[in-house]
mmCIF file of C-alpha atoms in Angstrom:
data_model
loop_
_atom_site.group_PDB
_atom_site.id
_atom_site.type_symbol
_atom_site.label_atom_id
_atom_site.label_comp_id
_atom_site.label_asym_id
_atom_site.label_seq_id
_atom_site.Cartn_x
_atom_site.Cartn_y
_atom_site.Cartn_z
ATOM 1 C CA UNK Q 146 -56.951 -85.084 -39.142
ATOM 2 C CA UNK Q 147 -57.829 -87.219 -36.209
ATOM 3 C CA UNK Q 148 -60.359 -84.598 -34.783
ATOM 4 C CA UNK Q 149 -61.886 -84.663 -38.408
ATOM 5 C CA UNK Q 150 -62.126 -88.403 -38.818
ATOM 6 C CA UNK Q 151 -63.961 -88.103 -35.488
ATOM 7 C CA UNK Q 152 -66.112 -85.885 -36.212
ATOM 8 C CA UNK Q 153 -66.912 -88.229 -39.498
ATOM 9 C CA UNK Q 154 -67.734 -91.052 -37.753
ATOM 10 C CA UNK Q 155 -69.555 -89.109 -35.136
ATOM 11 C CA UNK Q 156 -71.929 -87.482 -37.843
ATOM 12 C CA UNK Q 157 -72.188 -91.560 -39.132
ATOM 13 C CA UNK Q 158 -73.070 -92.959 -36.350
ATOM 14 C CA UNK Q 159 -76.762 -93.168 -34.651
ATOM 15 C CA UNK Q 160 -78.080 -91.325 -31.179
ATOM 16 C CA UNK Q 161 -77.643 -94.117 -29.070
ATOM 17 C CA UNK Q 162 -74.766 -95.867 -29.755
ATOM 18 C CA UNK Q 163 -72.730 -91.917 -29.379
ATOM 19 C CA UNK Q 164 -74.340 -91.707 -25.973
ATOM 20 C CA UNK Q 165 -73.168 -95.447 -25.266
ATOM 21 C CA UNK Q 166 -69.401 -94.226 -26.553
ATOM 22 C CA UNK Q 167 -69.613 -91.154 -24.621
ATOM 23 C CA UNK Q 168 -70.440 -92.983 -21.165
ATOM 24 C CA UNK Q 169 -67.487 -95.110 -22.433
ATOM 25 C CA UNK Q 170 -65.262 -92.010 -22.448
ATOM 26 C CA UNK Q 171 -66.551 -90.423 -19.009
ATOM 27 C CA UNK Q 172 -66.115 -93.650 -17.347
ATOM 28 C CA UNK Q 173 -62.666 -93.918 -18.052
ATOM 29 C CA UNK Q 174 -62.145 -90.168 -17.397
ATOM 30 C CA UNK Q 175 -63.463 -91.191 -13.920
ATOM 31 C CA UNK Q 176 -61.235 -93.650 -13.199
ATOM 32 C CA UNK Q 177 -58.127 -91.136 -14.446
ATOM 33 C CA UNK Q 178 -59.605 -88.309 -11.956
ATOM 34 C CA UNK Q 179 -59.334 -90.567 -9.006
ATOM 35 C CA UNK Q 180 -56.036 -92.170 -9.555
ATOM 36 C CA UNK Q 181 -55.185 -88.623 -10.050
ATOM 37 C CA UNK Q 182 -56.493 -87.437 -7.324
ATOM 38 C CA UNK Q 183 -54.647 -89.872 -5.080
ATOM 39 C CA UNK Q 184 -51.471 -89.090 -6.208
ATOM 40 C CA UNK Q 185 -52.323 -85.207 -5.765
ATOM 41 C CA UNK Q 186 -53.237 -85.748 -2.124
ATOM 42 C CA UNK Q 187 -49.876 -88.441 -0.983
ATOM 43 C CA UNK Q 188 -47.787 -85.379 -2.933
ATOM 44 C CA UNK Q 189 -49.589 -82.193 -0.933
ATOM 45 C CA UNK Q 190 -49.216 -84.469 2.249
ATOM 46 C CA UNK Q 191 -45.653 -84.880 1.481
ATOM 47 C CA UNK Q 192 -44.447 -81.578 0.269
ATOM 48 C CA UNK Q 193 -47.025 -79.518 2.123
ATOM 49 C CA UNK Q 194 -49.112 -76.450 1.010
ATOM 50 C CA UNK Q 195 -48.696 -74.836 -2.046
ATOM 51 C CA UNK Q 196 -46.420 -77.385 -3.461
ATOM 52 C CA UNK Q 197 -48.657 -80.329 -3.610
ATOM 53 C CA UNK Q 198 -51.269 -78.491 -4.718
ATOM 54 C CA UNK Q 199 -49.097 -77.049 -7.376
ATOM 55 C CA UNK Q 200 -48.115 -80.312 -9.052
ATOM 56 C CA UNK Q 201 -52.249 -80.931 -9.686
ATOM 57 C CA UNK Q 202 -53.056 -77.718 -10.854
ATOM 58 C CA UNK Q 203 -49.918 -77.459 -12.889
ATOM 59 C CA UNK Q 204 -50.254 -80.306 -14.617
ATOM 60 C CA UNK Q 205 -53.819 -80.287 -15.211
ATOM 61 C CA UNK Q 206 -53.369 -76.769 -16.386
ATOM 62 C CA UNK Q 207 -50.613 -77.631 -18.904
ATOM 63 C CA UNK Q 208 -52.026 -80.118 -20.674
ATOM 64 C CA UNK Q 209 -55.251 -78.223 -21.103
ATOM 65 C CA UNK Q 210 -53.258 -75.249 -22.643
ATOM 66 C CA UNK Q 211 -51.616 -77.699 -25.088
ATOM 67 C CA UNK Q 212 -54.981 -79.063 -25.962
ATOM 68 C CA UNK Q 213 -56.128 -75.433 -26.642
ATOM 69 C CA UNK Q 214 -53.211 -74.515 -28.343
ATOM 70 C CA UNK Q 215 -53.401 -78.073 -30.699
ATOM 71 C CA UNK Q 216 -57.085 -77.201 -31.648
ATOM 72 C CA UNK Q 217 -56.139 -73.467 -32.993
ATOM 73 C CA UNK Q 218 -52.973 -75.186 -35.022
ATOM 74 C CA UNK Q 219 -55.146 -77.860 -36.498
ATOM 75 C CA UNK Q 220 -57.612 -77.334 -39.573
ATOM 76 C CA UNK Q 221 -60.076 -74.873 -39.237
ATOM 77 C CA UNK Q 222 -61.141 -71.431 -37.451
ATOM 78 C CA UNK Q 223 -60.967 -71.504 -33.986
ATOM 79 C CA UNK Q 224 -60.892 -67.477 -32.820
ATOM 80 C CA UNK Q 225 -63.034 -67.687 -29.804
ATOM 81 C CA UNK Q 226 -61.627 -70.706 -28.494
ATOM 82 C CA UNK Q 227 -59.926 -69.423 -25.612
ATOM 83 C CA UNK Q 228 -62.183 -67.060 -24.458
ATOM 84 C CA UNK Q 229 -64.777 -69.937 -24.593
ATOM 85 C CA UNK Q 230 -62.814 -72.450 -22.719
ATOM 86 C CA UNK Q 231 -61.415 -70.269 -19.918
ATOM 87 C CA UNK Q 232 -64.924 -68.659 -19.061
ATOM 88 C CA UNK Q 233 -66.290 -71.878 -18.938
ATOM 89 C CA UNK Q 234 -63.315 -73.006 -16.461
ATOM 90 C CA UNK Q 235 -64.016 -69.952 -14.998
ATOM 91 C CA UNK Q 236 -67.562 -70.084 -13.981
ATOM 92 C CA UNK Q 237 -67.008 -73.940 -13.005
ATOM 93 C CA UNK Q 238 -64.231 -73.776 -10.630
ATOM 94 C CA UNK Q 239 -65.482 -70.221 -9.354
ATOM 95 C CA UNK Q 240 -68.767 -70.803 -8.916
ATOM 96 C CA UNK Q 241 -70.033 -74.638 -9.365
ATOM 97 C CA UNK Q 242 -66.892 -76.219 -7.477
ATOM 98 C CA UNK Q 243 -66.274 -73.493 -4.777
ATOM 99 C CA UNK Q 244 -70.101 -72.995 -4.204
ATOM 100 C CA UNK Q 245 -70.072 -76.960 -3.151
ATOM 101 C CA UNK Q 246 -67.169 -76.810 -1.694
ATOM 102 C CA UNK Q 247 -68.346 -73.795 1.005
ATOM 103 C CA UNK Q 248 -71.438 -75.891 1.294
ATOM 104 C CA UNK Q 249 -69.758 -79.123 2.490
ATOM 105 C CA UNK Q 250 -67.336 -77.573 4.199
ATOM 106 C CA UNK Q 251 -70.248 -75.800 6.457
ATOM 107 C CA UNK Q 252 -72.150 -79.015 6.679
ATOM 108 C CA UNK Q 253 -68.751 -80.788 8.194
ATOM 109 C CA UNK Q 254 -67.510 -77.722 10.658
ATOM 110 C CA UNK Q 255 -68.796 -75.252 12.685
ATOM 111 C CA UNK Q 256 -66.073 -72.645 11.651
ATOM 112 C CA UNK Q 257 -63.894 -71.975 8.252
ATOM 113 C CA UNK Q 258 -61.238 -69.566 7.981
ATOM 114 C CA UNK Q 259 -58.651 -69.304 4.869
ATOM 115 C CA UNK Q 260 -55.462 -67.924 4.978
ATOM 116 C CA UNK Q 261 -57.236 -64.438 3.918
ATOM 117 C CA UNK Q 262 -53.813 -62.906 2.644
ATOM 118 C CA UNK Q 263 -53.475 -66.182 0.176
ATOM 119 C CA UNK Q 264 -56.843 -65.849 -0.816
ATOM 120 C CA UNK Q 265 -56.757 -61.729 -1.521
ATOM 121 C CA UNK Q 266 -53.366 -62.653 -3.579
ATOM 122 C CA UNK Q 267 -54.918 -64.814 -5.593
ATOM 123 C CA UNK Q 268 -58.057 -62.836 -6.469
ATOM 124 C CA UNK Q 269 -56.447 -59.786 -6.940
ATOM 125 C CA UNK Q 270 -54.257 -61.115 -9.345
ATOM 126 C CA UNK Q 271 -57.405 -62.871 -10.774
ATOM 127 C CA UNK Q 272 -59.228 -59.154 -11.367
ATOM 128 C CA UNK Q 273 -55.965 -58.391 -13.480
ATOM 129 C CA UNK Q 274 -55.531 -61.029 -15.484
ATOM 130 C CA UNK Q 275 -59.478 -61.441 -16.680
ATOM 131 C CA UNK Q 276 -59.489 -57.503 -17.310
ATOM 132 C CA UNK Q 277 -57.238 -58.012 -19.527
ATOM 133 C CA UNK Q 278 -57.948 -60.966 -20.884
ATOM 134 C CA UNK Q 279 -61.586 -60.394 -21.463
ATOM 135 C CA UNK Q 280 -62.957 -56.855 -20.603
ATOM 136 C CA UNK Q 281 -60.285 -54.371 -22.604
ATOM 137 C CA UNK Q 282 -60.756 -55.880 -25.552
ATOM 138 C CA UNK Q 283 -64.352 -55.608 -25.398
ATOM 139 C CA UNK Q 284 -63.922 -51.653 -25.064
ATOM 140 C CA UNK Q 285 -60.778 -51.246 -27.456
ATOM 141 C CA UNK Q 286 -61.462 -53.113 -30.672
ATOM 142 C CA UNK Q 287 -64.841 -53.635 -32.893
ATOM 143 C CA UNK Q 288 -63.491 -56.788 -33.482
ATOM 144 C CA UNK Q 289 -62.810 -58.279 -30.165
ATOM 145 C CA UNK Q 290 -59.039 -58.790 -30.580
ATOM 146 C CA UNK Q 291 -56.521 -56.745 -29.709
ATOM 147 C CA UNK Q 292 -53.992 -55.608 -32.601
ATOM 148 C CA UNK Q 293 -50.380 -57.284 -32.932
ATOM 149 C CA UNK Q 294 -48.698 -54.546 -30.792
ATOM 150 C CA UNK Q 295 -51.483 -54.709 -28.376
ATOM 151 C CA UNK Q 296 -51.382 -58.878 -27.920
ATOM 152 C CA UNK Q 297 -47.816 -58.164 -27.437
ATOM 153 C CA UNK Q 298 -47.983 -56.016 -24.661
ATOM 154 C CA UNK Q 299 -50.713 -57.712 -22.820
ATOM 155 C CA UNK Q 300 -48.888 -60.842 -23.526
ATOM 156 C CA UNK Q 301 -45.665 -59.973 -21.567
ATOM 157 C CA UNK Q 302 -47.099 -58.153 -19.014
ATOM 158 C CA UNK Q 303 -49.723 -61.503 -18.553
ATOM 159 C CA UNK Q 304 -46.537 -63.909 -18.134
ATOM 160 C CA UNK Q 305 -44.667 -61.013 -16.021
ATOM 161 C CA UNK Q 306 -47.468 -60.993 -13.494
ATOM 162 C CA UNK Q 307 -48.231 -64.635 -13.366
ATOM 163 C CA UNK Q 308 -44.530 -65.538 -13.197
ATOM 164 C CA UNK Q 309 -44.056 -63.229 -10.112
ATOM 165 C CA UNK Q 310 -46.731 -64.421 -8.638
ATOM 166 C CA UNK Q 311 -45.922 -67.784 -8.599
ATOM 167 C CA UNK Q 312 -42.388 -67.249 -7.812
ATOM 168 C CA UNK Q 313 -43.700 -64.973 -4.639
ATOM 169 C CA UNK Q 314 -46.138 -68.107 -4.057
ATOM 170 C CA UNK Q 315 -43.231 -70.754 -4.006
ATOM 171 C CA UNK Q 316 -41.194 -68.690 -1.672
ATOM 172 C CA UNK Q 317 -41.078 -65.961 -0.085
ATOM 173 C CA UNK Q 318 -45.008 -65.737 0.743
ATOM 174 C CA UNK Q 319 -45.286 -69.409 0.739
ATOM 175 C CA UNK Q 320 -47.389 -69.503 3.692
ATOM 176 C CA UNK Q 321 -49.737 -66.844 2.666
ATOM 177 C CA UNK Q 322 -51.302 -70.317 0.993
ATOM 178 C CA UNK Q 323 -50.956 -72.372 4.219
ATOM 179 C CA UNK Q 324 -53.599 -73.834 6.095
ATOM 180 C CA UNK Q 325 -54.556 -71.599 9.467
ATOM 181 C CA UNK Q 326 -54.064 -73.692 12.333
ATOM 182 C CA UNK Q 327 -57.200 -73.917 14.016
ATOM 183 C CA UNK Q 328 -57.710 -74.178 18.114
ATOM 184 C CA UNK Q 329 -59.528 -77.296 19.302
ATOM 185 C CA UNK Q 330 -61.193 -75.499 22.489
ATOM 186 C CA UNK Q 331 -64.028 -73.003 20.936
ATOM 187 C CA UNK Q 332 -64.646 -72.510 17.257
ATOM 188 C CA UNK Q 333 -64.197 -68.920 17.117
ATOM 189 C CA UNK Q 334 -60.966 -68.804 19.014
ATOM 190 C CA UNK Q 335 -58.496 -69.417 16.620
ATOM 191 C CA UNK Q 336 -54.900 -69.694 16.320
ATOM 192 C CA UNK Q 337 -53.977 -66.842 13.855
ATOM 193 C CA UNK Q 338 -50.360 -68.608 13.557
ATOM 194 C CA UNK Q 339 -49.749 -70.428 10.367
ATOM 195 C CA UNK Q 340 -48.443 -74.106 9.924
ATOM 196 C CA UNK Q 341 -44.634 -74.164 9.313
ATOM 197 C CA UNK Q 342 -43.960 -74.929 5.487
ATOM 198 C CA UNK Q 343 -42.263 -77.882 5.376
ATOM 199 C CA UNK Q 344 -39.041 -77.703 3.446
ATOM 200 C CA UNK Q 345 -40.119 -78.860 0.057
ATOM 201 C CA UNK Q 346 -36.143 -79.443 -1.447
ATOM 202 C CA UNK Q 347 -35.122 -81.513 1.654
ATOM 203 C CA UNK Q 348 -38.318 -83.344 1.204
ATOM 204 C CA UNK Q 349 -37.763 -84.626 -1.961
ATOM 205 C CA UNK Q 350 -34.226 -85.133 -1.736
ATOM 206 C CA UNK Q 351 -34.858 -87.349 1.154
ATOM 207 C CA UNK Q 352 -37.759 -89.424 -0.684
ATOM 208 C CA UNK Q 353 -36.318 -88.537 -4.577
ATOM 209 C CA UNK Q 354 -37.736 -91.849 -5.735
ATOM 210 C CA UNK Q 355 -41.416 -91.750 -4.603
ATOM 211 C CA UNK Q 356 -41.656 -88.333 -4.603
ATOM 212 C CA UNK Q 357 -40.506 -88.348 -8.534
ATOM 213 C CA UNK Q 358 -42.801 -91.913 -8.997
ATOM 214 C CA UNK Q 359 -45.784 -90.164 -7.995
ATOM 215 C CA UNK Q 360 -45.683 -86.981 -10.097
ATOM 216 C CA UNK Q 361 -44.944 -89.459 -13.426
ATOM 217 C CA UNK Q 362 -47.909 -91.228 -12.625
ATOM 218 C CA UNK Q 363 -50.374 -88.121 -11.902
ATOM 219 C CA UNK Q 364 -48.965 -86.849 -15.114
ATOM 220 C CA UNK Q 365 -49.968 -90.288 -16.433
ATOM 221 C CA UNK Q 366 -53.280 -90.379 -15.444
ATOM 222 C CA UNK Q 367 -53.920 -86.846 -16.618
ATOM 223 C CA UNK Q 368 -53.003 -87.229 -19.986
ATOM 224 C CA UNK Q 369 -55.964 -89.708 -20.972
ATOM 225 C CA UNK Q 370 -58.199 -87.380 -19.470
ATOM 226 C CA UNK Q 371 -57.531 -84.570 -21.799
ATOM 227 C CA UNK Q 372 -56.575 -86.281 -24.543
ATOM 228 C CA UNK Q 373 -60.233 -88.627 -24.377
ATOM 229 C CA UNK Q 374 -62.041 -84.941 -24.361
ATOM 230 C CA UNK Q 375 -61.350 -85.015 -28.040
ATOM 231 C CA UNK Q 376 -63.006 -87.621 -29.453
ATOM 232 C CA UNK Q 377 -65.719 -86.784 -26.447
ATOM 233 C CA UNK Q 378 -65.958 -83.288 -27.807
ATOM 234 C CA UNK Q 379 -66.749 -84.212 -31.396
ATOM 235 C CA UNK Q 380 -69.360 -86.923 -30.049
ATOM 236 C CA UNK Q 381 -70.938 -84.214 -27.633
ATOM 237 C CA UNK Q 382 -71.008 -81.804 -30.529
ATOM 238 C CA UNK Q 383 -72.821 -84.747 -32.646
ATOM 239 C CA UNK Q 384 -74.833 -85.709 -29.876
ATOM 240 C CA UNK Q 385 -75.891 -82.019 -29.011
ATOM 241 C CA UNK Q 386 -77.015 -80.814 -32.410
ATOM 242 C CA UNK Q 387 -79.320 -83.979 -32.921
ATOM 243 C CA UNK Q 388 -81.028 -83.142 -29.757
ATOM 244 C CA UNK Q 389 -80.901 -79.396 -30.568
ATOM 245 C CA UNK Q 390 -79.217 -78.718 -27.461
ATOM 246 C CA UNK Q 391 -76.618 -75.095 -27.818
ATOM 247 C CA UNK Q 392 -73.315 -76.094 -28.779
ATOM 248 C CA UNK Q 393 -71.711 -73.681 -25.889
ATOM 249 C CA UNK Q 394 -72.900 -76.793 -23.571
ATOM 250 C CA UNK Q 395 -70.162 -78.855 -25.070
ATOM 251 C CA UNK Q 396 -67.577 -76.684 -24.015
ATOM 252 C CA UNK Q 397 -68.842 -76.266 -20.058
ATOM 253 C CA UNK Q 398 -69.347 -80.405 -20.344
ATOM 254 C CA UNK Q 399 -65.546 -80.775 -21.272
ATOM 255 C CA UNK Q 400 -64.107 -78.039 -19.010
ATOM 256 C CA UNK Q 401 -65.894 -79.743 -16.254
ATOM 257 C CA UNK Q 402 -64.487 -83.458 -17.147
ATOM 258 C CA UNK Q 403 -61.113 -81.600 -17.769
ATOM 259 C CA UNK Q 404 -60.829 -80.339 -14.023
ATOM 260 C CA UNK Q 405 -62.216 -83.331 -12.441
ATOM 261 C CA UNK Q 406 -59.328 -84.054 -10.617
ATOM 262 C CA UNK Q 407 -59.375 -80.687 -9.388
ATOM 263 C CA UNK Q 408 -63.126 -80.816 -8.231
ATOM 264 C CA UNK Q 409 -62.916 -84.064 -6.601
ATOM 265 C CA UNK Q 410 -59.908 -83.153 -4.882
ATOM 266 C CA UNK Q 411 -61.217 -79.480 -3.390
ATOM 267 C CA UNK Q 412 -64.704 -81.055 -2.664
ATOM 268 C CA UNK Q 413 -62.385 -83.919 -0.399
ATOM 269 C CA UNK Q 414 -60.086 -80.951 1.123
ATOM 270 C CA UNK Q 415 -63.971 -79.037 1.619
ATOM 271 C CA UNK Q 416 -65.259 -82.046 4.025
ATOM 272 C CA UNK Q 417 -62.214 -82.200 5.778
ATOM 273 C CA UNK Q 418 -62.235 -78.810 6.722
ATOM 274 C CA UNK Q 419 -59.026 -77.443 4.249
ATOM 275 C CA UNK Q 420 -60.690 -74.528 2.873
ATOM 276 C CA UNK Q 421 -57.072 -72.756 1.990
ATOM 277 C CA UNK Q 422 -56.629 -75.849 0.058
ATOM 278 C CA UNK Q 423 -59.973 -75.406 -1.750
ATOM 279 C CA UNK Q 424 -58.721 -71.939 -2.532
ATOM 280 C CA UNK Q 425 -55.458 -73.194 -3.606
ATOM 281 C CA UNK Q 426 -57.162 -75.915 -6.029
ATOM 282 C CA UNK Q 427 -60.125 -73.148 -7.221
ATOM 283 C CA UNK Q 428 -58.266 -69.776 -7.545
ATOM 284 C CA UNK Q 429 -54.838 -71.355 -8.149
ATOM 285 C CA UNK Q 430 -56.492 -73.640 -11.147
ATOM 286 C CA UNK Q 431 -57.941 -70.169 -12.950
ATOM 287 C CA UNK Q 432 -55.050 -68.328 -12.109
ATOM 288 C CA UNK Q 433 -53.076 -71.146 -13.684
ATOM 289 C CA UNK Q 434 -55.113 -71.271 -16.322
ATOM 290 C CA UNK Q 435 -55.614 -67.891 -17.248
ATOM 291 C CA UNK Q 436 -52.012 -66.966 -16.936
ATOM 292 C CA UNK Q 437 -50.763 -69.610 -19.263
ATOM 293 C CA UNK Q 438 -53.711 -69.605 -21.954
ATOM 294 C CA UNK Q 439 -53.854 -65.425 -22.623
ATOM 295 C CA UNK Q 440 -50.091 -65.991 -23.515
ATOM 296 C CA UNK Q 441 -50.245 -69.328 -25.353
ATOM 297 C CA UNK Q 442 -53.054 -68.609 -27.381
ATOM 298 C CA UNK Q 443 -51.800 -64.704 -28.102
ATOM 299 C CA UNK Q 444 -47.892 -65.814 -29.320
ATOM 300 C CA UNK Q 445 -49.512 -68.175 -31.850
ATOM 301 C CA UNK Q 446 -51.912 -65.301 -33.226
ATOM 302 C CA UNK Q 447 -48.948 -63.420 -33.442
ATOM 303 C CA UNK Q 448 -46.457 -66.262 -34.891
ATOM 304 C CA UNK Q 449 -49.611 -67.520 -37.402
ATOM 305 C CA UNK Q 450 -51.410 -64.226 -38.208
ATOM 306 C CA UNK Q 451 -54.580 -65.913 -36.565
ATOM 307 C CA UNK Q 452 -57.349 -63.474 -35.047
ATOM 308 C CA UNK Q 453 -57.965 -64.365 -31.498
ATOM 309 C CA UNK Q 454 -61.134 -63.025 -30.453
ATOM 310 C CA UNK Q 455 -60.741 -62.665 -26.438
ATOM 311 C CA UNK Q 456 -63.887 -59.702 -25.931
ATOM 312 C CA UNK Q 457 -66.541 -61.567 -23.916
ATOM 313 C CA UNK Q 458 -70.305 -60.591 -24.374
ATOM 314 C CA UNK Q 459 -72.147 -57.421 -21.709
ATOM 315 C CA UNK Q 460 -73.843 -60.578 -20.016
ATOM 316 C CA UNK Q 461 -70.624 -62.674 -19.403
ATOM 317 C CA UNK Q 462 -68.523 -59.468 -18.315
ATOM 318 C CA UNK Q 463 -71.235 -58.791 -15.259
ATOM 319 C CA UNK Q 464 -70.989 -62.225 -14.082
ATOM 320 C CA UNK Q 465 -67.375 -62.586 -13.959
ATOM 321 C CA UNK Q 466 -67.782 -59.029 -12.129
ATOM 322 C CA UNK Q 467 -70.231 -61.032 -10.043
ATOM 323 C CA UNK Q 468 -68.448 -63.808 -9.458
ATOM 324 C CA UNK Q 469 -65.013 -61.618 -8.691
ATOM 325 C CA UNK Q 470 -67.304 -59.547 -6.017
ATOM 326 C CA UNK Q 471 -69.081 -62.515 -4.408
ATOM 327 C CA UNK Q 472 -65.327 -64.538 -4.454
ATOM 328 C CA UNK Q 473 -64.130 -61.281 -2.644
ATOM 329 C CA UNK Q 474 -67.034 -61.412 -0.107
ATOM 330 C CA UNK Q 475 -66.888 -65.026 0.712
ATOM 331 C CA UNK Q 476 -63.464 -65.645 1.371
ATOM 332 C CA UNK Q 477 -62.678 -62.197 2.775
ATOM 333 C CA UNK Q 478 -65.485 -62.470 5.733
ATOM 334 C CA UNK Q 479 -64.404 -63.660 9.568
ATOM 335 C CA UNK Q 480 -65.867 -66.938 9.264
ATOM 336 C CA UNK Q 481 -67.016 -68.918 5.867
ATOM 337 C CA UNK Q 482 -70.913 -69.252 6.192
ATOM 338 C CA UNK Q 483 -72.946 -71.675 3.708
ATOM 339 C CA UNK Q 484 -74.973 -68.990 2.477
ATOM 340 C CA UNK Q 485 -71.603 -67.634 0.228
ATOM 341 C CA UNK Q 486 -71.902 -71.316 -1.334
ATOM 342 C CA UNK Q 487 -75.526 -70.608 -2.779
ATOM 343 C CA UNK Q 488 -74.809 -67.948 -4.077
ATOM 344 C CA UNK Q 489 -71.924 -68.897 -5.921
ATOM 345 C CA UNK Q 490 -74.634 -71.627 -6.834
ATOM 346 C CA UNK Q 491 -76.703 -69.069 -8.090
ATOM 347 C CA UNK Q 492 -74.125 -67.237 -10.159
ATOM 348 C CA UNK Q 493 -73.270 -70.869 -12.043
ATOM 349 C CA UNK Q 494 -77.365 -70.894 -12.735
ATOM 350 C CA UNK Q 495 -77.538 -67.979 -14.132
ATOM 351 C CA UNK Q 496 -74.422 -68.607 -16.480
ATOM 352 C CA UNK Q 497 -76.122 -71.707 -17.717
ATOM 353 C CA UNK Q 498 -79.049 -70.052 -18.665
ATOM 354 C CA UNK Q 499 -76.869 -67.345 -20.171
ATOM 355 C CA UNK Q 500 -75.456 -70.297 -22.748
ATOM 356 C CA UNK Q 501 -79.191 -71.876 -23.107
ATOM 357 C CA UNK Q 502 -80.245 -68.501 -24.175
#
């Protein structure tokens, strides 16, 4: 009801004044990101790499999901949702985010090197997860959907391989997802020997009270950021039919206030010369995001008898192929060169012009 009485006084209201409430809306999904933000970088300094990086992306990722999953429980037809929302996330943390990222990063240092083993984890289990997400379905079903027993299957085995991944993440392979210490006399001589994991349980048994005041209040400054892309959403849809703009802009416009927090924070880690860290925030986020959403929005098609149209168009397909191969290419190289960033620039162009089309 809320996102209808919304949309009412969005369709009742005149050009300018939706634009005024809109840079209303961003400005205090600014402020949010950066308080975010803060509290994501005291926690990663704190409990070290992947855990701090964890908390961000987890609870960014979360809330998102239960934004998704809201929308297809509320009043009207929403089969395409997902698959609209995570190839949007997609394409703007793969492309848009890391592309600046690799950019800055080459503008600050003469030499980047990720943990290549992290980085091949997570992409590999990226290649998985949007197969089956996005490209089976496409080949399988006229509709775009897989059937109940189908969903089922892909839904188990989606929450199976995300869940042992991240338990393989936490633990045992833990610093797979480390930042490579780095030797200070030549860039290209490099200390292959990763930083020691700090002992995340001791850490926050020793500092229980900040440690626990900080997540609450990233938490806290998330939720307004997701919850404001609501009423933004129905003002951008408003705003973007008036002007005869597509409505698929909407969706990239909110997926990219959405992760804010997480593009601040990588382009930050980027400068400073954490490029692990940018992988952990970029490839974490979508595997995050992927692995929770496929399963959310699945059981509830299941559970409601909803369709839940996850095919993605021929043109989409190639450029998460693209993007997959070019992700592969940059981050599997010796040395991180600026030229990988423009043409994961490139790749975010040509998805644009793929919704403008």
């Amino acid at each position: 009801m809320a996102v209808l009485s919304i949309s009412a006084f969005a369709s009742a209201t005149s050009i300018p004044v939706i634009f005024a409430l809109l840079a209303g809306i961003i400005a205090l999904v600014a402020a949010c990101a950066l308080a975010v933000m803060r509290q994501a970088e005291h926690l990663a300094r704190q409990l070290g790499e992947p855990y701090g990086t964890l908390v961000l992306t987890l609870s960014i990722v979360l809330i998102e999901v239960v934004l998704i999953c809201a929308v297809m429980l509320g009043p009207g037809k929403h089969v395409t949702i997902a698959r609209d929302s995570v190839m949007a996330v997609a394409m703007i943390i793969l492309n848009l985010v890391v592309g600046l990222s690799l950019i800055i990063g080459n503008r600050r240092h003469s030499a980047l090197q990720p943990n290549r083993t992290g980085v091949a984890s997570y992409l590999a289990v990226l290649t998985a997860l949007l197969a089956a997400s996005f490209g089976i379905p496409a080949f399988i079903s006229e509709t775009g959907s897989y059937s109940p027993a189908q969903a089922l299957v892909v839904l188990i085995a989606t929450i199976c391989l995300y869940g042992y991944f991240l338990g393989l993440q936490m633990d045992r392979n833990r610093a797979d997802f480390q930042e490579i210490s780095r030797s200070a006399v030549e860039p290209k001589e490099v200390d292959v020997k990763v930083t020691r994991g700090l002992k995340v349980r001791g850490v926050v048994l020793n500092n229980k009270q900040e440690v626990t005041l900080r997540a609450a209040l990233l938490v806290g400054a998330a939720i307004p950021i997701v919850f404001a892309s609501q009423p933004m959403a129905a003002l951008l849809d408003e705003g973007l039919a008036r002007t005869g703009a597509p409505p698929a802009l909407s969706g990239v416009l909110i997926a990219g206030i959405v992760f804010l927090p997480e593009t601040l924070t990588a382009l930050r880690a980027a400068a400073a010369g954490e490029i692990q860290r940018v992988s952990n925030l970029c490839h974490g986020a979508l595997v995050s995001t992927v692995g929770l959403t496929i399963p959310a929005v699945l059981a509830i098609g299941l559970l409601t008898g909803q369709l839940v149209v996850l095919a993605q168009t021929p043109a989409s397909l190639m450029l998460l192929a693209a993007t997959l191969i070019a992700s592969f290419a940059s981050f599997m190289a010796g040395q991180i060169r600026a030229i990988f960033g423009g043409v994961h620039l490139m790749l975010f162009a040509l998805y644009i012009v793929t919704i403008l089309a």
